[in-house]
Short mmCIF file of C-alpha atoms and ligand atoms in Angstrom, two decimals:
data_model
loop_
_atom_site.label_atom_id
_atom_site.label_comp_id
_atom_site.label_asym_id
_atom_site.label_seq_id
_atom_site.Cartn_x
_atom_site.Cartn_y
_atom_site.Cartn_z
CA UNK A 1498 -30.54 -18.12 -9.80
CA UNK A 1499 -27.08 -19.60 -9.49
CA UNK A 1500 -24.50 -17.84 -7.38
CA UNK A 1501 -21.84 -15.71 -9.09
CA UNK A 1502 -18.28 -16.26 -7.90
CA UNK A 1503 -15.61 -13.57 -7.95
CA UNK A 1504 -12.05 -13.82 -9.26
CA UNK A 1505 -9.01 -11.58 -8.89
CA UNK A 1506 -7.89 -9.40 -11.82
CA UNK A 1507 -4.38 -10.73 -11.20
CA UNK A 1508 -5.46 -14.38 -11.14
CA UNK A 1509 -3.75 -16.91 -8.94
CA UNK A 1510 -6.07 -16.81 -5.94
CA UNK A 1511 -9.10 -18.80 -4.88
CA UNK A 1512 -12.53 -17.61 -6.01
CA UNK A 1513 -14.62 -15.74 -3.47
CA UNK A 1514 -18.30 -15.35 -2.72
CA UNK A 1515 -20.17 -12.05 -2.49
CA UNK A 1516 -19.96 -11.62 1.28
CA UNK A 1517 -16.19 -11.99 1.24
CA UNK A 1518 -15.67 -9.35 -1.43
CA UNK A 1519 -18.25 -7.06 0.19
CA UNK A 1520 -16.36 -7.01 3.51
CA UNK A 1521 -12.83 -7.44 2.17
CA UNK A 1522 -10.67 -4.96 0.28
CA UNK A 1523 -8.19 -6.05 -2.36
CA UNK A 1524 -7.90 -9.69 -3.40
CA UNK A 1525 -4.86 -11.52 -2.01
CA UNK A 1526 -1.91 -10.54 -4.19
CA UNK A 1527 -3.20 -7.01 -4.76
CA UNK A 1528 -5.75 -7.64 -7.53
CA UNK A 1529 -9.34 -6.40 -7.65
CA UNK A 1530 -12.36 -8.67 -7.39
CA UNK A 1531 -14.51 -9.00 -10.49
CA UNK A 1532 -17.38 -11.39 -11.32
CA UNK A 1533 -16.20 -14.65 -12.85
CA UNK A 1534 -18.98 -14.45 -15.44
CA UNK A 1535 -21.26 -11.64 -16.55
CA UNK A 1536 -24.97 -12.14 -16.06
CA UNK A 1537 -26.67 -11.31 -19.36
CA UNK A 1538 -30.10 -9.74 -19.58
CA UNK A 1539 -32.36 -10.31 -22.58
CA UNK A 1540 -34.23 -7.56 -24.41
CA UNK A 1541 -37.29 -8.84 -22.59
CA UNK A 1542 -35.55 -8.39 -19.20
CA UNK A 1543 -34.68 -4.77 -20.05
CA UNK A 1544 -38.17 -4.09 -21.37
CA UNK A 1545 -39.62 -5.36 -18.10
CA UNK A 1546 -37.71 -2.59 -16.29
CA UNK A 1547 -39.46 0.16 -18.21
CA UNK A 1548 -42.24 0.61 -15.68
CA UNK A 1549 -40.18 -0.01 -12.55
CA UNK A 1550 -39.22 2.45 -9.81
CA UNK A 1551 -35.54 3.24 -9.39
CA UNK A 1552 -35.14 0.96 -6.36
CA UNK A 1553 -36.79 -1.87 -8.26
CA UNK A 1554 -34.39 -1.48 -11.18
CA UNK A 1555 -31.40 -1.44 -8.81
CA UNK A 1556 -32.58 -4.63 -7.13
CA UNK A 1557 -33.17 -6.28 -10.50
CA UNK A 1558 -29.76 -5.30 -11.95
CA UNK A 1559 -27.70 -6.35 -8.93
CA UNK A 1560 -29.71 -9.47 -8.04
CA UNK A 1561 -27.46 -11.81 -10.09
CA UNK A 1562 -24.35 -10.45 -8.32
CA UNK A 1563 -25.70 -11.18 -4.84
CA UNK A 1564 -27.80 -14.28 -5.62
CA UNK A 1565 -27.58 -16.91 -2.92
CA UNK A 1566 -26.58 -14.32 -0.32
CA UNK A 1567 -29.75 -12.26 0.08
CA UNK A 1568 -33.36 -12.91 -0.89
CA UNK A 1569 -34.71 -10.73 -3.72
CA UNK A 1570 -37.39 -9.17 -1.50
CA UNK A 1571 -34.83 -8.30 1.20
CA UNK A 1572 -32.60 -6.77 -1.46
CA UNK A 1573 -35.46 -4.66 -2.75
CA UNK A 1574 -36.26 -3.49 0.74
CA UNK A 1575 -32.63 -2.41 1.32
CA UNK A 1576 -32.57 -0.61 -2.04
CA UNK A 1577 -35.78 1.21 -1.11
CA UNK A 1578 -34.25 2.35 2.17
CA UNK A 1579 -31.02 3.40 0.47
CA UNK A 1580 -32.79 5.68 -2.01
CA UNK A 1581 -35.59 6.92 0.24
CA UNK A 1582 -33.42 9.82 1.40
CA UNK A 1583 -32.91 11.22 -2.08
CA UNK A 1584 -34.69 14.52 -2.59
CA UNK A 1585 -36.24 13.71 -5.98
CA UNK A 1586 -38.97 11.11 -6.54
CA UNK A 1587 -37.14 9.79 -9.63
CA UNK A 1588 -33.91 9.49 -7.52
CA UNK A 1589 -31.88 10.12 -10.72
CA UNK A 1590 -33.97 12.56 -12.79
CA UNK A 1591 -32.89 13.45 -16.32
CA UNK A 1592 -32.97 16.90 -17.83
CA UNK A 1593 -33.14 17.26 -21.59
CA UNK A 1594 -30.78 19.94 -22.92
CA UNK A 1595 -31.07 19.34 -26.69
CA UNK A 1596 -32.86 16.98 -29.10
CA UNK A 1597 -30.85 14.00 -28.03
CA UNK A 1598 -28.82 15.27 -25.07
CA UNK A 1599 -29.71 14.40 -21.51
CA UNK A 1600 -28.14 15.40 -18.22
CA UNK A 1601 -28.44 12.53 -15.75
CA UNK A 1602 -28.66 14.21 -12.35
CA UNK A 1603 -26.81 11.97 -9.95
CA UNK A 1604 -26.66 14.55 -7.16
CA UNK A 1605 -29.97 14.26 -5.32
CA UNK A 1606 -28.57 12.21 -2.44
CA UNK A 1607 -27.63 13.38 1.07
CA UNK A 1608 -24.21 14.79 0.07
CA UNK A 1609 -25.13 16.12 -3.40
CA UNK A 1610 -22.73 14.01 -5.50
CA UNK A 1611 -23.04 10.67 -7.27
CA UNK A 1612 -21.08 8.72 -4.65
CA UNK A 1613 -24.24 8.60 -2.52
CA UNK A 1614 -25.85 6.25 -5.04
CA UNK A 1615 -23.28 3.57 -4.26
CA UNK A 1616 -22.41 4.30 -0.63
CA UNK A 1617 -25.98 4.43 0.66
CA UNK A 1618 -26.45 0.89 -0.63
CA UNK A 1619 -22.96 -0.41 0.22
CA UNK A 1620 -23.23 0.60 3.89
CA UNK A 1621 -26.59 -1.15 4.22
CA UNK A 1622 -25.35 -4.34 2.57
CA UNK A 1623 -22.28 -4.35 4.84
CA UNK A 1624 -24.31 -3.74 7.95
CA UNK A 1625 -26.57 -6.63 7.06
CA UNK A 1626 -23.61 -8.97 6.52
CA UNK A 1627 -22.10 -7.92 9.86
CA UNK A 1628 -25.39 -8.30 11.70
CA UNK A 1629 -25.77 -11.91 10.60
CA UNK A 1630 -22.15 -12.69 11.48
CA UNK A 1631 -22.40 -10.91 14.82
CA UNK A 1632 -19.41 -8.78 13.94
CA UNK A 1633 -18.50 -5.12 14.04
CA UNK A 1634 -16.06 -3.21 11.79
CA UNK A 1635 -14.23 0.09 11.89
CA UNK A 1636 -14.37 1.96 8.60
CA UNK A 1637 -11.28 4.11 8.23
CA UNK A 1638 -10.50 6.54 5.44
CA UNK A 1639 -8.83 9.77 4.42
CA UNK A 1640 -10.62 12.30 2.27
CA UNK A 1641 -9.81 15.46 0.39
CA UNK A 1642 -13.49 16.09 -0.24
CA UNK A 1643 -16.44 14.16 -1.68
CA UNK A 1644 -15.80 10.58 -0.66
CA UNK A 1645 -15.59 11.19 3.08
CA UNK A 1646 -18.95 12.88 3.33
CA UNK A 1647 -20.68 10.23 1.21
CA UNK A 1648 -19.12 7.45 3.30
CA UNK A 1649 -20.21 9.15 6.52
CA UNK A 1650 -23.73 9.69 5.22
CA UNK A 1651 -23.91 5.98 4.33
CA UNK A 1652 -22.45 4.65 7.59
CA UNK A 1653 -24.03 7.08 10.09
CA UNK A 1654 -26.27 5.21 12.50
CA UNK A 1655 -25.52 1.75 11.03
CA UNK A 1656 -25.50 -0.64 13.98
CA UNK A 1657 -22.37 -2.64 13.30
CA UNK A 1658 -19.94 -0.02 12.04
CA UNK A 1659 -17.88 2.83 13.42
CA UNK A 1660 -16.46 5.27 10.91
CA UNK A 1661 -13.37 7.48 11.26
CA UNK A 1662 -12.62 9.95 8.48
CA UNK A 1663 -9.38 11.94 8.46
CA UNK A 1664 -9.11 15.20 6.54
CA UNK A 1665 -6.43 17.89 6.36
CA UNK A 1666 -7.34 20.71 8.75
CA UNK A 1667 -8.13 23.93 6.90
CA UNK A 1668 -7.61 22.31 3.50
CA UNK A 1669 -11.05 21.02 2.59
CA UNK A 1670 -13.76 23.46 1.54
CA UNK A 1671 -16.17 24.69 4.20
CA UNK A 1672 -19.09 22.91 2.54
CA UNK A 1673 -17.21 19.63 2.34
CA UNK A 1674 -16.12 19.91 5.98
CA UNK A 1675 -19.59 20.76 7.23
CA UNK A 1676 -21.12 17.89 5.25
CA UNK A 1677 -18.97 15.61 7.39
CA UNK A 1678 -18.93 17.34 10.76
CA UNK A 1679 -22.61 18.19 11.09
CA UNK A 1680 -23.78 14.58 10.87
CA UNK A 1681 -25.12 13.62 14.28
CA UNK A 1682 -24.47 9.93 15.01
CA UNK A 1683 -22.58 8.19 17.78
CA UNK A 1684 -20.62 6.00 15.35
CA UNK A 1685 -19.22 8.89 13.26
CA UNK A 1686 -15.81 10.40 14.07
CA UNK A 1687 -14.41 13.28 12.01
CA UNK A 1688 -10.73 13.95 12.60
CA UNK A 1689 -9.07 17.14 11.39
CA UNK A 1690 -5.37 16.38 11.04
CA UNK A 1691 -2.77 19.13 11.40
CA UNK A 1692 -1.20 18.27 8.05
CA UNK A 1693 -1.87 17.70 4.36
CA UNK A 1694 -4.07 15.20 2.56
CA UNK A 1695 -0.98 13.06 1.93
CA UNK A 1696 -0.30 13.05 5.69
CA UNK A 1697 -3.87 11.82 6.27
CA UNK A 1698 -3.38 9.05 3.74
CA UNK A 1699 -0.08 8.03 5.32
CA UNK A 1700 -1.73 7.84 8.75
CA UNK A 1701 -4.49 5.63 7.37
CA UNK A 1702 -1.98 3.41 5.61
CA UNK A 1703 0.13 3.07 8.78
CA UNK A 1704 -2.92 1.96 10.76
CA UNK A 1705 -3.90 -0.63 8.13
CA UNK A 1706 -0.29 -1.88 8.06
CA UNK A 1707 -0.21 -2.36 11.84
CA UNK A 1708 -1.64 -5.87 11.60
CA UNK A 1709 -2.33 -6.33 15.31
CA UNK A 1710 -4.21 -3.05 15.45
CA UNK A 1711 -5.99 -3.56 12.11
CA UNK A 1712 -7.17 -7.02 13.17
CA UNK A 1713 -8.29 -6.11 16.69
CA UNK A 1714 -10.35 -3.15 15.41
CA UNK A 1715 -11.38 -4.97 12.21
CA UNK A 1716 -10.35 -2.03 10.04
CA UNK A 1717 -12.05 -1.83 6.68
CA UNK A 1718 -12.25 0.63 3.79
CA UNK A 1719 -15.15 1.67 1.59
CA UNK A 1720 -13.06 3.07 -1.25
CA UNK A 1721 -13.86 2.80 -4.91
CA UNK A 1722 -12.14 -0.52 -5.44
CA UNK A 1723 -15.06 -2.26 -3.66
CA UNK A 1724 -17.01 -4.13 -6.33
CA UNK A 1725 -20.29 -3.30 -4.60
CA UNK A 1726 -19.83 0.35 -5.56
CA UNK A 1727 -19.43 -0.57 -9.21
CA UNK A 1728 -22.53 -2.74 -9.39
CA UNK A 1729 -24.63 -0.01 -7.76
CA UNK A 1730 -23.42 2.39 -10.45
CA UNK A 1731 -24.15 -0.11 -13.22
CA UNK A 1732 -27.73 0.04 -12.02
CA UNK A 1733 -28.05 3.76 -12.71
CA UNK A 1734 -26.59 3.39 -16.19
CA UNK A 1735 -29.20 0.74 -16.96
CA UNK A 1736 -32.02 2.74 -15.39
CA UNK A 1737 -31.17 5.83 -17.45
CA UNK A 1738 -30.87 3.86 -20.70
CA UNK A 1739 -34.16 2.08 -20.15
CA UNK A 1740 -35.88 5.42 -19.66
CA UNK A 1741 -34.58 6.57 -23.03
CA UNK A 1742 -35.81 3.53 -24.90
CA UNK A 1743 -33.38 0.68 -24.24
CA UNK A 1744 -33.32 -2.10 -25.31
CA UNK A 1745 -34.95 -0.86 -28.51
CA UNK A 1746 -32.57 2.05 -28.92
CA UNK A 1747 -28.84 2.30 -28.32
CA UNK A 1748 -27.58 5.09 -26.06
CA UNK A 1749 -24.22 6.76 -25.39
CA UNK A 1750 -22.77 7.78 -22.01
CA UNK A 1751 -20.40 10.63 -21.29
CA UNK A 1752 -18.70 10.22 -17.91
CA UNK A 1753 -16.29 12.54 -16.06
CA UNK A 1754 -13.67 10.09 -14.83
CA UNK A 1755 -10.89 9.71 -12.30
CA UNK A 1756 -10.77 6.34 -10.59
CA UNK A 1757 -12.78 4.99 -13.50
CA UNK A 1758 -15.55 3.65 -11.24
CA UNK A 1759 -18.52 5.10 -13.08
CA UNK A 1760 -17.03 4.27 -16.45
CA UNK A 1761 -16.34 0.72 -15.52
CA UNK A 1762 -19.95 0.48 -14.32
CA UNK A 1763 -21.15 1.51 -17.79
CA UNK A 1764 -18.79 -1.04 -19.34
CA UNK A 1765 -20.39 -3.70 -17.11
CA UNK A 1766 -23.81 -2.67 -18.36
CA UNK A 1767 -22.56 -3.33 -21.90
CA UNK A 1768 -21.32 -6.77 -20.88
CA UNK A 1769 -24.73 -7.44 -19.36
CA UNK A 1770 -26.38 -6.87 -22.73
CA UNK A 1771 -27.25 -3.17 -22.76
CA UNK A 1772 -26.98 -1.69 -26.25
CA UNK A 1773 -24.40 1.10 -26.02
CA UNK A 1774 -23.16 3.03 -29.05
CA UNK A 1775 -20.30 4.82 -27.27
CA UNK A 1776 -18.76 5.36 -23.84
CA UNK A 1777 -17.04 8.70 -23.51
CA UNK A 1778 -14.34 9.01 -20.86
CA UNK A 1779 -13.94 12.68 -19.91
CA UNK A 1780 -10.89 13.86 -17.98
CA UNK A 1781 -9.66 17.20 -16.68
CA UNK A 1782 -5.98 18.23 -17.02
CA UNK A 1783 -5.08 15.08 -15.06
CA UNK A 1784 -5.48 13.15 -18.25
CA UNK A 1785 -3.90 9.74 -17.72
CA UNK A 1786 -7.02 8.01 -19.03
CA UNK A 1787 -7.30 10.21 -22.11
CA UNK A 1788 -3.62 9.67 -22.92
CA UNK A 1789 -4.15 5.95 -22.56
CA UNK A 1790 -7.09 5.76 -24.94
CA UNK A 1791 -5.18 7.90 -27.47
CA UNK A 1792 -1.93 5.95 -27.38
CA UNK A 1793 -2.11 2.71 -25.39
CA UNK A 1794 0.56 4.01 -22.98
CA UNK A 1795 -0.41 4.15 -19.32
CA UNK A 1796 1.88 6.66 -17.63
CA UNK A 1797 1.01 8.37 -14.34
CA UNK A 1798 2.36 11.95 -14.11
CA UNK A 1799 2.27 14.45 -11.24
CA UNK A 1800 -1.18 15.49 -10.09
CA UNK A 1801 -2.10 19.10 -10.87
CA UNK A 1802 -4.78 21.04 -8.98
CA UNK A 1803 -7.79 21.96 -11.15
CA UNK A 1804 -11.25 23.49 -10.85
CA UNK A 1805 -12.61 19.92 -10.69
CA UNK A 1806 -10.76 18.64 -7.58
CA UNK A 1807 -12.59 15.30 -7.32
CA UNK A 1808 -10.90 14.27 -10.57
CA UNK A 1809 -7.41 15.34 -9.52
CA UNK A 1810 -5.70 11.93 -9.42
CA UNK A 1811 -3.23 10.08 -11.61
CA UNK A 1812 -3.52 6.47 -10.52
CA UNK A 1813 -6.88 5.22 -11.70
CA UNK A 1814 -7.71 2.28 -9.47
CA UNK A 1815 -10.62 0.69 -11.32
CA UNK A 1816 -8.81 0.86 -14.63
CA UNK A 1817 -7.27 -2.51 -13.75
CA UNK A 1818 -10.68 -4.12 -14.12
CA UNK A 1819 -10.97 -2.80 -17.67
CA UNK A 1820 -7.49 -4.13 -18.48
CA UNK A 1821 -8.57 -7.55 -17.25
CA UNK A 1822 -11.43 -7.47 -19.72
CA UNK A 1823 -9.30 -6.17 -22.58
CA UNK A 1824 -6.88 -9.05 -22.03
CA UNK A 1825 -9.59 -11.72 -22.24
CA UNK A 1826 -9.60 -12.06 -18.44
CA UNK A 1827 -6.04 -13.33 -18.33
CA UNK A 1828 -4.89 -12.53 -14.79
CA UNK A 1829 -1.24 -13.29 -15.42
CA UNK A 1830 -1.04 -10.60 -18.13
CA UNK A 1831 -2.49 -8.05 -15.71
CA UNK A 1832 -0.10 -9.14 -12.97
CA UNK A 1833 2.75 -8.51 -15.41
CA UNK A 1834 1.47 -5.08 -16.55
CA UNK A 1835 0.80 -3.83 -13.03
CA UNK A 1836 4.19 -5.11 -11.90
CA UNK A 1837 5.82 -2.77 -14.42
CA UNK A 1838 4.29 0.36 -12.89
CA UNK A 1839 6.42 0.62 -9.72
CA UNK A 1840 9.56 -0.53 -11.58
CA UNK A 1841 9.30 1.39 -14.85
CA UNK A 1842 6.66 4.00 -14.10
CA UNK A 1843 4.45 3.01 -17.03
CA UNK A 1844 3.23 0.20 -19.27
CA UNK A 1845 1.94 -0.25 -22.82
CA UNK A 1846 -0.91 -2.49 -23.84
CA UNK A 1847 -1.08 -4.60 -26.99
CA UNK A 1848 -2.53 -3.12 -30.19
CA UNK A 1849 -5.34 -5.63 -29.91
CA UNK A 1850 -6.27 -4.56 -26.36
CA UNK A 1851 -6.23 -0.89 -27.37
CA UNK A 1852 -8.34 -1.58 -30.45
CA UNK A 1853 -10.84 -3.40 -28.32
CA UNK A 1854 -11.11 -0.51 -25.89
CA UNK A 1855 -11.47 2.01 -28.70
CA UNK A 1856 -14.17 0.01 -30.44
CA UNK A 1857 -16.53 1.40 -27.79
CA UNK A 1858 -14.63 3.98 -25.69
CA UNK A 1859 -13.70 7.51 -26.81
CA UNK A 1860 -11.97 10.03 -24.58
CA UNK A 1861 -11.44 13.75 -24.20
CA UNK A 1862 -9.44 16.10 -21.96
CA UNK A 1863 -10.54 19.53 -20.74
CA UNK A 1864 -8.25 21.97 -18.93
CA UNK A 1865 -9.42 24.72 -16.56
CA UNK A 1866 -9.93 27.30 -19.30
CA UNK A 1867 -12.00 24.76 -21.17
CA UNK A 1868 -14.05 24.01 -18.05
CA UNK A 1869 -14.87 27.69 -17.60
CA UNK A 1870 -15.79 28.08 -21.28
CA UNK A 1871 -17.99 24.97 -21.15
CA UNK A 1872 -19.81 26.06 -17.97
CA UNK A 1873 -20.53 29.37 -19.73
CA UNK A 1874 -21.71 27.61 -22.89
CA UNK A 1875 -24.04 25.29 -20.97
CA UNK A 1876 -25.66 28.27 -19.28
CA UNK A 1877 -25.80 30.42 -22.41
CA UNK A 1878 -27.10 27.77 -24.79
CA UNK A 1879 -29.13 25.53 -22.50
CA UNK A 1880 -29.85 27.63 -19.42
CA UNK A 1881 -28.30 25.11 -17.03
CA UNK A 1882 -25.61 25.58 -14.43
CA UNK A 1883 -23.32 22.54 -14.30
CA UNK A 1884 -20.57 21.82 -11.82
CA UNK A 1885 -16.94 21.85 -13.06
CA UNK A 1886 -16.71 18.03 -13.18
CA UNK A 1887 -19.89 17.67 -15.19
CA UNK A 1888 -18.58 20.30 -17.62
CA UNK A 1889 -15.74 17.96 -18.59
CA UNK A 1890 -18.34 15.40 -19.63
CA UNK A 1891 -20.66 17.71 -21.54
CA UNK A 1892 -17.72 19.12 -23.50
CA UNK A 1893 -16.40 15.63 -24.22
CA UNK A 1894 -19.77 14.43 -25.53
CA UNK A 1895 -19.70 17.20 -28.17
CA UNK A 1896 -16.03 16.86 -28.98
CA UNK A 1897 -15.96 13.15 -29.80
CA UNK A 1898 -18.90 13.38 -32.20
CA UNK A 1899 -21.71 10.95 -31.49
CA UNK A 1900 -24.20 9.91 -34.15
CA UNK A 1901 -27.07 12.41 -34.12
CA UNK A 1902 -29.67 9.68 -33.73
CA UNK A 1903 -28.18 8.32 -30.51
CA UNK A 1904 -29.40 9.73 -27.18
CA UNK A 1905 -26.41 10.91 -25.12
CA UNK A 1906 -26.60 10.48 -21.36
CA UNK A 1907 -24.23 12.98 -19.76
CA UNK A 1908 -23.55 12.21 -16.11
CA UNK A 1909 -24.09 15.25 -13.89
CA UNK A 1910 -21.76 14.20 -11.09
CA UNK A 1911 -22.30 16.81 -8.40
CA UNK A 1912 -24.61 19.68 -7.57
CA UNK A 1913 -23.03 22.96 -8.70
CA UNK A 1914 -23.61 24.41 -5.21
CA UNK A 1915 -20.90 22.04 -3.92
CA UNK A 1916 -18.36 24.06 -5.92
CA UNK A 1917 -19.48 27.68 -5.45
CA UNK A 1918 -16.04 29.24 -6.13
CA UNK A 1919 -15.64 27.52 -9.51
CA UNK A 1920 -19.19 28.46 -10.49
CA UNK A 1921 -18.62 32.08 -9.44
CA UNK A 1922 -15.37 32.17 -11.43
CA UNK A 1923 -17.09 30.86 -14.55
CA UNK A 1924 -20.47 32.56 -14.35
CA UNK A 1925 -19.80 35.67 -12.30
CA UNK A 1926 -22.13 34.67 -9.49
CA UNK A 1927 -22.36 31.78 -7.05
CA UNK A 1928 -24.94 29.04 -7.76
CA UNK A 1929 -28.27 28.79 -5.98
CA UNK A 1930 -27.88 26.49 -3.03
CA UNK A 1931 -30.54 23.88 -2.14
CA UNK A 1932 -32.08 24.60 1.29
CA UNK A 1933 -30.67 21.38 2.72
CA UNK A 1934 -27.15 22.43 1.77
CA UNK A 1935 -27.55 26.01 3.05
CA UNK A 1936 -28.93 24.74 6.33
CA UNK A 1937 -25.69 22.99 7.31
CA UNK A 1938 -24.08 26.41 7.74
CA UNK A 1939 -26.08 26.88 10.92
CA UNK A 1940 -25.50 23.44 12.42
CA UNK A 1941 -23.03 22.54 15.16
CA UNK A 1942 -19.84 20.88 13.98
CA UNK A 1943 -18.43 17.82 15.70
CA UNK A 1944 -14.79 17.05 15.08
CA UNK A 1945 -11.57 16.33 16.88
CA UNK A 1946 -8.34 18.02 15.88
CA UNK A 1947 -5.29 15.80 16.20
CA UNK A 1948 -1.61 16.23 15.34
CA UNK A 1949 -0.02 14.40 12.42
CA UNK A 1950 1.15 11.63 14.75
CA UNK A 1951 0.19 8.02 14.18
CA UNK A 1952 0.37 7.06 17.88
CA UNK A 1953 -2.04 9.82 18.84
CA UNK A 1954 -4.49 9.05 16.02
CA UNK A 1955 -4.32 5.33 16.67
CA UNK A 1956 -4.94 5.96 20.38
CA UNK A 1957 -8.00 7.99 19.49
CA UNK A 1958 -9.40 5.23 17.28
CA UNK A 1959 -8.66 2.66 20.00
CA UNK A 1960 -10.41 4.71 22.69
CA UNK A 1961 -13.50 5.11 20.53
CA UNK A 1962 -14.03 1.52 19.38
CA UNK A 1963 -14.56 -1.79 21.11
CA UNK A 1964 -11.77 -4.37 20.71
CA UNK A 1965 -12.63 -7.65 19.04
CA UNK A 1966 -13.29 -10.53 21.42
C1 PLP B 2145 -15.53 10.93 -7.37
C2 PLP B 2145 -15.89 11.95 -8.36
C3 PLP B 2145 -15.47 11.85 -9.72
C4 PLP B 2145 -14.60 10.72 -10.24
O1 PLP B 2145 -15.30 9.51 -10.37
P1 PLP B 2145 -14.55 8.10 -10.59
O2 PLP B 2145 -15.55 7.05 -10.35
O3 PLP B 2145 -13.42 8.09 -9.57
O4 PLP B 2145 -14.02 8.07 -11.99
C5 PLP B 2145 -15.90 12.83 -10.59
N1 PLP B 2145 -16.67 13.86 -10.19
C6 PLP B 2145 -17.09 14.01 -8.91
C7 PLP B 2145 -17.94 15.17 -8.54
C8 PLP B 2145 -16.71 13.06 -7.94
O5 PLP B 2145 -17.11 13.20 -6.67
#
């Protein structure tokens, strides 16, 4: 299979190979890496996946993106390891809630949210790249909740990585904190900062901007702009569709969205030949994506706190990859649009680009009252307890009106027990907690509390990593 090269969404930079985009962050110039061409699967290729295990489907779907870098059997073995820790034999089981409605449970990984599906694989691919280069990196990030724990679960015990996650002391939920601090591994460092989430992000930014420091510690991020996360999520879209009859039947997806990672992954599946009737983008009250698909204006507003905190953002980082596609992969147009954001605070797309998006994407917004009503409806009518993020997606699937003959795959993003307060508010009682999640209440926590002071935090990172060379 020939190797796929990667290009920047803002054009103007040299193409890169897989290893470079795996280990690097943004493309030079601030764009995002995206495959230069889409591998296309035939109906026969999809049909061949029908009897495969989940790890086999993942390896098959991402093989073209990593061809030339890793042998197919090594890839399969990494995928098997990545998903061996999931607590369901199907890895991503589906629960039927109506004739043609399916909840795709993406929360059976170590931290009970869908980010495990990408980060378990990403960390293993990175570790392998580093091993063969004889290098070591320091993963650094700030978290207000889900991402930090999934990144830690992926990186814990990997030989060539240290990971430092900063979170605001006293401002993440107890479950989210314990999911980070109870991981026992010498390369994991949880830092409670005496400050807010924004303070944590500023500290991280300052350390990345200190070039001498960033280079000597080989700082790296595992945030959702990394292409590897997208391709791992494309695999679960394909796996779910194949189980419901693809390629001989079209499906629809309904996806609670923030940084647009999961949605972009479904879009990629379409480009790879999967028959998709509709992609539904579901937002909470932070509705920048919904407003965009309604009007073609992209205008970030202030973030408001909701019952679905993992979707409380206004700048949607992966959205730039969709724009690149909508503009026929013309990097200079994207460069121009993104340049308007800091200057003018918004941009508009052409009627043609909007029409293209809407030919397959529909969107819907659900505020907190709607989330509560939807969680109640799902329990009353279907007997299932969904988390507040998932509720945005199940409501959206109904609201946009999908052809009755099309199976709808609704992404269940997190286990409801991760959000006990929201569930108790909606349903009058907290959700049942899986034993593995309850157990972390009794485990010892390991964390260091540091002041909101970049010199102190940087010193801590320095003292706990080996310098390069
Ligand atoms: C991260 C997250 C989201 C948002 O996903 P994006 O890929 O950023 O669009 C939604 N729900 C939950 C539970 C999450 O953890």
